[in-house]
Short mmCIF file of C-alpha atoms in Angstrom, two decimals:
data_model
loop_
_atom_site.label_atom_id
_atom_site.label_comp_id
_atom_site.label_asym_id
_atom_site.label_seq_id
_atom_site.Cartn_x
_atom_site.Cartn_y
_atom_site.Cartn_z
CA UNK A 1 113.55 -245.31 -106.93
CA UNK A 2 114.60 -241.97 -108.49
CA UNK A 3 113.40 -240.82 -111.91
CA UNK A 4 115.80 -239.55 -114.57
CA UNK A 5 114.08 -236.48 -116.04
CA UNK A 6 114.62 -234.60 -119.26
CA UNK A 7 115.86 -231.12 -118.22
CA UNK A 8 114.51 -227.80 -119.44
CA UNK A 9 115.88 -227.39 -122.94
CA UNK A 10 115.78 -223.61 -123.17
CA UNK A 11 113.88 -220.91 -125.01
CA UNK A 12 112.22 -222.06 -128.27
CA UNK A 13 113.56 -225.63 -127.87
CA UNK A 14 110.67 -228.07 -127.40
CA UNK A 15 112.30 -231.46 -127.89
CA UNK A 16 115.59 -233.35 -127.92
CA UNK A 17 116.93 -236.61 -129.31
CA UNK A 18 118.54 -239.35 -127.24
CA UNK A 19 122.09 -239.33 -128.62
CA UNK A 20 123.82 -241.88 -126.40
CA UNK A 21 123.31 -243.83 -123.19
CA UNK A 22 126.52 -244.15 -121.17
CA UNK A 23 125.13 -246.95 -118.99
CA UNK A 24 123.12 -250.13 -119.44
CA UNK A 25 120.26 -251.38 -117.29
CA UNK A 26 121.76 -252.94 -114.19
CA UNK A 27 124.98 -250.91 -114.28
CA UNK A 28 126.05 -249.29 -110.99
CA UNK A 29 125.89 -245.49 -111.06
CA UNK A 30 126.97 -242.69 -108.78
CA UNK A 31 125.20 -239.44 -108.11
CA UNK A 32 125.98 -236.80 -110.78
CA UNK A 33 127.55 -239.41 -113.06
CA UNK A 34 126.63 -238.86 -116.73
CA UNK A 35 123.96 -241.32 -117.84
CA UNK A 36 122.70 -240.05 -121.17
CA UNK A 37 123.53 -237.38 -123.74
CA UNK A 38 120.70 -235.42 -125.37
CA UNK A 39 121.03 -233.54 -128.62
CA UNK A 40 118.84 -230.50 -129.32
CA UNK A 41 118.64 -228.19 -132.30
CA UNK A 42 121.34 -226.03 -130.77
CA UNK A 43 123.50 -227.84 -128.21
CA UNK A 44 124.18 -231.20 -126.60
CA UNK A 45 123.10 -231.73 -123.00
CA UNK A 46 124.30 -234.29 -120.49
CA UNK A 47 121.83 -235.78 -118.00
CA UNK A 48 123.35 -237.11 -114.77
CA UNK A 49 122.24 -239.66 -112.20
CA UNK A 50 120.00 -238.24 -109.44
CA UNK A 51 121.50 -240.58 -106.82
CA UNK A 52 123.83 -243.48 -106.09
CA UNK A 53 122.53 -246.93 -106.98
CA UNK A 54 121.99 -248.83 -110.20
CA UNK A 55 120.24 -248.05 -113.47
CA UNK A 56 116.90 -249.80 -113.14
CA UNK A 57 115.07 -248.79 -116.32
CA UNK A 58 115.58 -247.09 -119.68
CA UNK A 59 112.35 -245.80 -121.23
CA UNK A 60 113.75 -244.23 -124.38
CA UNK A 61 116.32 -245.76 -126.72
CA UNK A 62 118.98 -243.91 -128.66
CA UNK A 63 117.38 -241.97 -131.51
CA UNK A 64 114.07 -241.41 -129.70
CA UNK A 65 112.65 -237.91 -129.30
CA UNK A 66 111.82 -236.59 -125.82
CA UNK A 67 110.29 -233.41 -124.40
CA UNK A 68 111.20 -231.43 -121.25
CA UNK A 69 110.08 -233.24 -118.08
CA UNK A 70 109.81 -236.65 -119.75
CA UNK A 71 111.03 -239.57 -117.62
CA UNK A 72 114.02 -241.07 -119.40
CA UNK A 73 114.43 -243.93 -116.95
CA UNK A 74 114.96 -244.59 -113.26
CA UNK A 75 117.70 -245.38 -110.77
CA UNK A 76 117.32 -247.79 -107.87
CA UNK A 77 118.73 -245.86 -104.92
CA UNK A 78 121.26 -247.49 -102.63
CA UNK A 79 124.93 -248.29 -102.30
CA UNK A 80 126.79 -248.66 -105.57
CA UNK A 81 127.05 -252.37 -106.33
CA UNK A 82 128.87 -254.35 -108.97
CA UNK A 83 127.10 -254.78 -112.28
CA UNK A 84 125.01 -257.97 -112.44
CA UNK A 85 126.22 -260.49 -114.99
CA UNK A 86 122.83 -260.72 -116.62
CA UNK A 87 122.13 -256.99 -116.95
CA UNK A 88 119.56 -256.06 -119.55
CA UNK A 89 120.68 -254.20 -122.70
CA UNK A 90 120.55 -250.40 -122.81
CA UNK A 91 117.97 -250.18 -125.56
CA UNK A 92 114.40 -250.39 -124.39
CA UNK A 93 113.04 -253.90 -124.81
CA UNK A 94 109.67 -254.33 -126.44
CA UNK A 95 107.95 -257.56 -125.38
CA UNK A 96 106.65 -259.66 -128.23
CA UNK A 97 103.02 -258.78 -128.81
CA UNK A 98 100.55 -261.42 -127.68
CA UNK A 99 98.33 -262.85 -130.35
CA UNK A 100 95.18 -261.10 -129.02
CA UNK A 101 96.94 -257.77 -129.64
CA UNK A 102 97.74 -258.53 -133.25
CA UNK A 103 95.89 -256.35 -135.76
CA UNK A 104 92.62 -257.68 -137.07
CA UNK A 105 92.66 -258.84 -140.68
CA UNK A 106 90.60 -255.88 -141.80
CA UNK A 107 92.43 -253.23 -139.79
CA UNK A 108 94.77 -250.56 -141.17
CA UNK A 109 97.74 -252.44 -139.72
CA UNK A 110 96.93 -255.80 -141.31
CA UNK A 111 99.66 -257.16 -143.56
CA UNK A 112 102.30 -254.70 -142.30
CA UNK A 113 105.48 -256.67 -141.72
CA UNK A 114 107.02 -253.74 -139.85
CA UNK A 115 104.15 -253.43 -137.39
CA UNK A 116 104.89 -253.95 -133.71
CA UNK A 117 102.24 -253.46 -131.09
CA UNK A 118 103.22 -250.71 -128.65
CA UNK A 119 104.47 -252.09 -125.35
CA UNK A 120 102.09 -250.08 -123.21
CA UNK A 121 102.20 -246.33 -122.65
CA UNK A 122 105.98 -246.38 -122.08
CA UNK A 123 106.51 -247.16 -125.78
CA UNK A 124 104.86 -243.90 -126.84
CA UNK A 125 106.70 -240.59 -126.83
CA UNK A 126 105.12 -237.89 -124.63
CA UNK A 127 103.67 -235.98 -127.60
CA UNK A 128 102.14 -239.14 -129.09
CA UNK A 129 100.84 -240.28 -125.70
CA UNK A 130 99.11 -236.91 -125.23
CA UNK A 131 97.34 -237.18 -128.61
CA UNK A 132 96.32 -240.79 -127.96
CA UNK A 133 94.97 -239.98 -124.48
CA UNK A 134 93.12 -236.79 -125.43
CA UNK A 135 91.45 -238.40 -128.44
CA UNK A 136 90.88 -241.84 -126.85
CA UNK A 137 92.73 -243.65 -129.61
CA UNK A 138 93.70 -247.31 -129.61
CA UNK A 139 97.49 -247.44 -130.21
CA UNK A 140 97.18 -250.93 -131.67
CA UNK A 141 94.98 -249.53 -134.44
CA UNK A 142 97.53 -246.91 -135.54
CA UNK A 143 99.89 -247.88 -138.36
CA UNK A 144 103.45 -246.98 -137.23
CA UNK A 145 105.84 -245.36 -139.70
CA UNK A 146 108.73 -244.61 -137.32
CA UNK A 147 112.23 -245.93 -138.14
CA UNK A 148 111.99 -248.49 -135.33
CA UNK A 149 108.37 -249.47 -135.84
CA UNK A 150 107.28 -246.77 -133.39
CA UNK A 151 104.23 -244.55 -133.67
CA UNK A 152 105.14 -241.00 -134.66
CA UNK A 153 103.22 -237.82 -133.95
CA UNK A 154 102.17 -237.71 -137.61
CA UNK A 155 100.76 -241.24 -137.33
CA UNK A 156 98.66 -240.24 -134.32
CA UNK A 157 97.41 -237.06 -136.01
CA UNK A 158 96.52 -239.01 -139.13
CA UNK A 159 94.46 -241.39 -137.00
CA UNK A 160 92.24 -238.51 -135.80
CA UNK A 161 92.13 -236.70 -139.12
CA UNK A 162 94.58 -233.99 -137.99
CA UNK A 163 96.89 -234.86 -140.89
CA UNK A 164 96.20 -236.57 -144.19
CA UNK A 165 96.55 -240.34 -143.99
CA UNK A 166 99.14 -241.80 -146.31
CA UNK A 167 97.74 -242.84 -149.65
CA UNK A 168 98.71 -246.05 -151.42
CA UNK A 169 100.87 -243.94 -153.76
CA UNK A 170 102.65 -242.40 -150.76
CA UNK A 171 103.20 -245.84 -149.29
CA UNK A 172 105.03 -246.85 -152.45
CA UNK A 173 107.02 -243.76 -153.53
CA UNK A 174 108.48 -243.47 -156.96
CA UNK A 175 111.95 -244.86 -157.41
CA UNK A 176 113.32 -241.34 -157.98
CA UNK A 177 112.38 -240.26 -154.41
CA UNK A 178 113.56 -243.43 -152.70
CA UNK A 179 117.00 -243.50 -151.04
CA UNK A 180 119.55 -244.64 -153.54
CA UNK A 181 121.36 -247.91 -153.06
CA UNK A 182 124.61 -247.74 -151.11
CA UNK A 183 127.87 -248.51 -152.83
CA UNK A 184 130.06 -251.11 -151.07
CA UNK A 185 132.73 -248.46 -150.50
CA UNK A 186 130.27 -245.88 -149.15
CA UNK A 187 128.96 -245.34 -145.65
CA UNK A 188 125.49 -244.03 -144.79
CA UNK A 189 125.37 -242.04 -141.53
CA UNK A 190 122.26 -240.40 -140.08
CA UNK A 191 122.58 -236.64 -139.77
CA UNK A 192 122.79 -235.39 -136.21
CA UNK A 193 120.04 -233.09 -134.98
CA UNK A 194 122.56 -230.22 -134.91
CA UNK A 195 123.60 -230.82 -138.53
CA UNK A 196 119.94 -231.06 -139.62
CA UNK A 197 119.22 -227.77 -137.86
CA UNK A 198 122.23 -226.07 -139.46
CA UNK A 199 121.05 -227.22 -142.89
CA UNK A 200 117.46 -226.16 -142.27
CA UNK A 201 118.32 -222.73 -140.85
CA UNK A 202 120.78 -221.88 -143.62
CA UNK A 203 118.25 -222.81 -146.30
CA UNK A 204 115.49 -220.91 -144.51
CA UNK A 205 117.80 -217.88 -144.36
CA UNK A 206 118.38 -218.05 -148.11
CA UNK A 207 114.67 -218.46 -148.82
CA UNK A 208 113.53 -215.67 -146.48
CA UNK A 209 115.98 -212.78 -146.77
CA UNK A 210 116.92 -210.82 -149.89
CA UNK A 211 120.60 -211.62 -149.47
CA UNK A 212 123.29 -209.65 -151.21
CA UNK A 213 127.05 -209.48 -150.62
CA UNK A 214 129.37 -206.51 -151.06
CA UNK A 215 133.16 -206.78 -150.97
CA UNK A 216 136.13 -204.65 -150.08
CA UNK A 217 139.76 -205.19 -149.19
CA UNK A 218 141.70 -203.97 -146.20
CA UNK A 219 145.41 -203.30 -145.83
CA UNK A 220 146.34 -205.05 -142.58
CA UNK A 221 149.74 -203.31 -142.26
CA UNK A 222 148.75 -200.97 -139.42
CA UNK A 223 146.91 -203.59 -137.35
CA UNK A 224 149.71 -206.13 -137.77
CA UNK A 225 152.35 -203.57 -136.81
CA UNK A 226 150.37 -202.53 -133.72
CA UNK A 227 149.84 -206.15 -132.75
CA UNK A 228 153.51 -207.07 -133.19
CA UNK A 229 154.60 -204.04 -131.17
CA UNK A 230 152.41 -204.70 -128.15
CA UNK A 231 151.56 -208.42 -128.20
CA UNK A 232 154.10 -209.41 -125.54
CA UNK A 233 153.22 -206.54 -123.19
CA UNK A 234 149.51 -207.16 -123.84
CA UNK A 235 149.74 -210.84 -122.93
CA UNK A 236 151.81 -210.07 -119.83
CA UNK A 237 149.33 -207.44 -118.64
CA UNK A 238 146.08 -209.25 -119.45
CA UNK A 239 146.96 -212.93 -119.56
CA UNK A 240 145.56 -213.38 -123.07
CA UNK A 241 147.06 -213.12 -126.55
CA UNK A 242 146.25 -210.13 -128.74
CA UNK A 243 144.58 -211.37 -131.92
CA UNK A 244 142.84 -209.80 -134.88
CA UNK A 245 139.29 -210.57 -133.72
CA UNK A 246 139.34 -207.84 -131.09
CA UNK A 247 140.27 -205.20 -133.69
CA UNK A 248 137.55 -206.43 -136.05
CA UNK A 249 134.96 -206.52 -133.28
CA UNK A 250 135.78 -202.94 -132.26
CA UNK A 251 135.58 -201.78 -135.88
CA UNK A 252 132.28 -203.60 -136.44
CA UNK A 253 130.67 -202.12 -133.33
CA UNK A 254 131.71 -198.59 -134.36
CA UNK A 255 130.29 -199.16 -137.86
CA UNK A 256 127.04 -200.61 -136.46
CA UNK A 257 126.52 -197.48 -134.37
CA UNK A 258 126.79 -195.38 -137.53
CA UNK A 259 124.65 -197.68 -139.71
CA UNK A 260 121.93 -199.00 -137.32
CA UNK A 261 120.03 -200.83 -140.09
CA UNK A 262 122.80 -203.46 -140.19
CA UNK A 263 122.16 -204.09 -136.47
CA UNK A 264 118.38 -204.44 -136.92
CA UNK A 265 115.95 -207.18 -137.88
CA UNK A 266 112.56 -207.47 -139.54
CA UNK A 267 109.63 -208.68 -137.44
CA UNK A 268 106.54 -208.98 -139.61
CA UNK A 269 105.89 -205.51 -140.99
CA UNK A 270 108.10 -203.84 -138.34
CA UNK A 271 111.81 -203.11 -138.10
CA UNK A 272 113.44 -203.66 -134.71
CA UNK A 273 116.49 -201.43 -134.19
CA UNK A 274 118.75 -202.82 -131.50
CA UNK A 275 120.60 -200.47 -129.21
CA UNK A 276 122.83 -203.25 -127.92
CA UNK A 277 125.75 -204.91 -129.64
CA UNK A 278 125.86 -208.65 -129.05
CA UNK A 279 128.27 -210.04 -131.61
CA UNK A 280 128.02 -213.66 -132.75
CA UNK A 281 131.35 -215.32 -133.49
CA UNK A 282 131.15 -218.36 -135.80
CA UNK A 283 133.13 -221.33 -134.44
CA UNK A 284 133.72 -224.58 -136.30
CA UNK A 285 133.53 -227.73 -134.16
CA UNK A 286 133.67 -231.45 -134.93
CA UNK A 287 129.86 -231.50 -134.66
CA UNK A 288 129.23 -228.52 -136.92
CA UNK A 289 129.19 -224.74 -136.97
CA UNK A 290 127.94 -222.89 -133.89
CA UNK A 291 127.69 -219.15 -133.27
CA UNK A 292 128.13 -218.23 -129.59
CA UNK A 293 127.39 -214.61 -128.70
CA UNK A 294 129.75 -212.07 -127.13
CA UNK A 295 127.44 -209.87 -125.04
CA UNK A 296 127.71 -206.05 -124.93
CA UNK A 297 130.83 -205.97 -127.08
CA UNK A 298 130.66 -202.17 -127.17
CA UNK A 299 131.45 -202.06 -123.46
CA UNK A 300 134.48 -204.37 -123.63
CA UNK A 301 138.15 -203.50 -124.00
CA UNK A 302 140.39 -205.29 -126.47
CA UNK A 303 141.45 -207.59 -123.63
CA UNK A 304 137.85 -208.22 -122.63
CA UNK A 305 136.93 -209.11 -126.20
CA UNK A 306 139.88 -211.52 -126.57
CA UNK A 307 139.06 -213.21 -123.26
CA UNK A 308 135.38 -213.47 -124.11
CA UNK A 309 135.96 -214.91 -127.58
CA UNK A 310 138.58 -217.31 -126.24
CA UNK A 311 136.21 -218.61 -123.56
CA UNK A 312 133.34 -219.02 -126.04
CA UNK A 313 135.57 -220.84 -128.52
CA UNK A 314 136.81 -223.26 -125.87
CA UNK A 315 133.27 -223.94 -124.64
CA UNK A 316 132.15 -224.59 -128.23
CA UNK A 317 134.93 -227.07 -128.92
CA UNK A 318 134.39 -228.82 -125.57
CA UNK A 319 130.63 -228.98 -126.09
CA UNK A 320 129.98 -226.87 -122.98
CA UNK A 321 128.00 -224.01 -124.53
CA UNK A 322 124.72 -223.14 -122.86
CA UNK A 323 121.58 -222.18 -124.77
CA UNK A 324 121.84 -218.63 -123.46
CA UNK A 325 125.28 -218.30 -125.07
CA UNK A 326 123.81 -219.15 -128.49
CA UNK A 327 120.83 -216.80 -128.53
CA UNK A 328 120.20 -213.12 -129.07
CA UNK A 329 123.08 -212.08 -131.33
CA UNK A 330 122.60 -208.86 -133.33
CA UNK A 331 125.42 -209.28 -135.88
CA UNK A 332 127.83 -212.09 -136.77
CA UNK A 333 131.51 -212.28 -137.69
CA UNK A 334 132.88 -215.38 -139.39
CA UNK A 335 136.57 -215.93 -140.08
CA UNK A 336 137.17 -218.30 -142.96
CA UNK A 337 140.74 -217.05 -143.12
CA UNK A 338 141.72 -219.42 -140.32
CA UNK A 339 141.16 -222.25 -142.82
CA UNK A 340 142.84 -220.46 -145.74
CA UNK A 341 139.75 -218.99 -147.44
CA UNK A 342 140.57 -216.16 -149.84
CA UNK A 343 136.99 -215.00 -150.47
CA UNK A 344 133.45 -216.18 -149.71
CA UNK A 345 129.84 -215.00 -149.49
CA UNK A 346 128.64 -215.81 -145.95
CA UNK A 347 124.98 -216.66 -145.36
CA UNK A 348 122.99 -214.53 -142.91
CA UNK A 349 122.43 -215.88 -139.41
CA UNK A 350 118.67 -215.25 -139.30
CA UNK A 351 117.00 -213.07 -138.12
CA UNK A 352 120.07 -210.83 -138.26
CA UNK A 353 120.46 -208.50 -141.23
CA UNK A 354 124.25 -208.57 -141.55
CA UNK A 355 127.26 -210.89 -141.34
CA UNK A 356 130.93 -209.99 -141.92
CA UNK A 357 133.26 -212.51 -143.52
CA UNK A 358 136.98 -212.26 -142.75
CA UNK A 359 139.48 -214.05 -144.96
CA UNK A 360 143.10 -215.04 -145.35
CA UNK A 361 145.81 -212.35 -145.18
CA UNK A 362 147.85 -212.52 -148.40
CA UNK A 363 150.92 -210.54 -149.43
CA UNK A 364 149.98 -208.76 -152.67
CA UNK A 365 151.44 -205.96 -154.79
CA UNK A 366 149.50 -202.74 -154.23
CA UNK A 367 149.81 -199.25 -155.70
CA UNK A 368 150.59 -196.80 -152.87
CA UNK A 369 151.42 -193.15 -153.63
CA UNK A 370 152.27 -194.01 -157.20
CA UNK A 371 154.57 -196.89 -156.31
CA UNK A 372 154.05 -200.64 -156.25
CA UNK A 373 154.61 -202.08 -152.78
CA UNK A 374 153.91 -205.43 -151.16
CA UNK A 375 151.19 -205.24 -148.52
CA UNK A 376 149.33 -207.81 -146.35
CA UNK A 377 145.81 -207.65 -147.78
CA UNK A 378 142.54 -209.23 -146.66
CA UNK A 379 139.25 -209.41 -148.55
CA UNK A 380 136.17 -208.51 -146.51
CA UNK A 381 132.65 -209.63 -147.42
CA UNK A 382 129.46 -208.19 -145.96
CA UNK A 383 126.32 -210.18 -146.66
CA UNK A 384 123.18 -208.24 -145.80
CA UNK A 385 119.40 -208.38 -146.04
CA UNK A 386 118.50 -206.01 -148.85
CA UNK A 387 114.93 -205.77 -147.52
CA UNK A 388 116.17 -203.59 -144.69
CA UNK A 389 119.71 -202.52 -145.63
CA UNK A 390 120.19 -200.39 -148.74
CA UNK A 391 123.25 -200.79 -150.93
CA UNK A 392 124.56 -197.39 -149.86
CA UNK A 393 124.32 -198.36 -146.20
CA UNK A 394 126.03 -201.70 -146.78
CA UNK A 395 128.93 -200.16 -148.70
CA UNK A 396 129.28 -197.34 -146.16
CA UNK A 397 129.37 -199.88 -143.32
CA UNK A 398 132.12 -201.93 -144.97
CA UNK A 399 134.16 -198.85 -145.89
CA UNK A 400 133.93 -197.71 -142.28
CA UNK A 401 135.25 -201.07 -141.05
CA UNK A 402 138.09 -200.79 -143.59
CA UNK A 403 139.00 -197.27 -142.41
CA UNK A 404 139.10 -198.26 -138.73
CA UNK A 405 141.33 -201.26 -139.45
CA UNK A 406 143.74 -199.41 -141.73
CA UNK A 407 144.06 -196.58 -139.21
CA UNK A 408 143.34 -198.01 -135.71
CA UNK A 409 143.97 -194.63 -134.09
CA UNK A 410 140.60 -193.50 -135.50
CA UNK A 411 138.81 -195.74 -133.02
CA UNK A 412 140.73 -194.25 -130.10
CA UNK A 413 139.96 -190.71 -131.25
CA UNK A 414 136.33 -191.42 -132.27
CA UNK A 415 137.03 -190.29 -135.84
#
């Protein structure tokens, strides 16, 4: 018998949710075959079979929360056999509680139609099991409030006085706070852990930082001409297409070196100035927005930047990003122009103090040397944390990016 273990989830990630089991109890499995998909706050992880054999046990159902090292189930080792006709369902089965285990009439659980006695220790998540064991609690005396009649960590803490027990008023919330009734033509879908994390982090960013956005516009004529002139030779020489992101990344890095506050973060009462330039690139996926990080962008050529961003984008769309690729960015670039956005105010990717928003390139009439000419123009938006970045620094940073894009030779000559 081989255990299926929850892998290490990465720095600052303490738990994951069971997103989907690919096999049912009794199904034949092969070594390294995907058995279950876990969803963390940052990425999805696939857990594979430790050996050939058949899936003998599933300890956590879809939607349950697990911690690193938790045993998700087990595989009976041996030759891969055909699936038995009477295989058990994938979801963990909870045996009907025997009458002696039913709550006493005077207990906290009495009269609760949703109550189900825990099916032994396996029915408790690792965090709940730890609280129950350390405090010598009786699981049958704890009123469960979980969505599947399971005991949550809050329930266990409430049982020992670590959290306030729900009051009768809390048990019957006002109609205004209750979920509204669904319309026949509507569909209610539970938010994924990733989407919940995106929502929480964006709101935390708004609540924490003193966010302000400054705008400018850039004439893309020079960059577009340079790109059109060398794109074929560039692709032939480097095996990757020449896009606009490499020019923007180069310009951003040069501006960050001149205005270090935009590349810093606040830690308590300290300011941490970062002498490395790890640029986050926002990527939209079918599961939500992720921001993989291009490491040491200041040391990369245009070709290196294009290859790096291309690889990160592909990994994001395929769901293959690692936790390391999502951590440690110092500044973020987001390109709403790929979707047709004309202007926006991007939200900071905490704890960073700056984010640059690129937008759609639009042909507009511009006054140049006293004459009206048509030029390809793009609006730029820099959102910044006003607690650490002054308005003068923010405007200077954005003007510097504009100068380097409108005259790319400046970057080559360090001007």
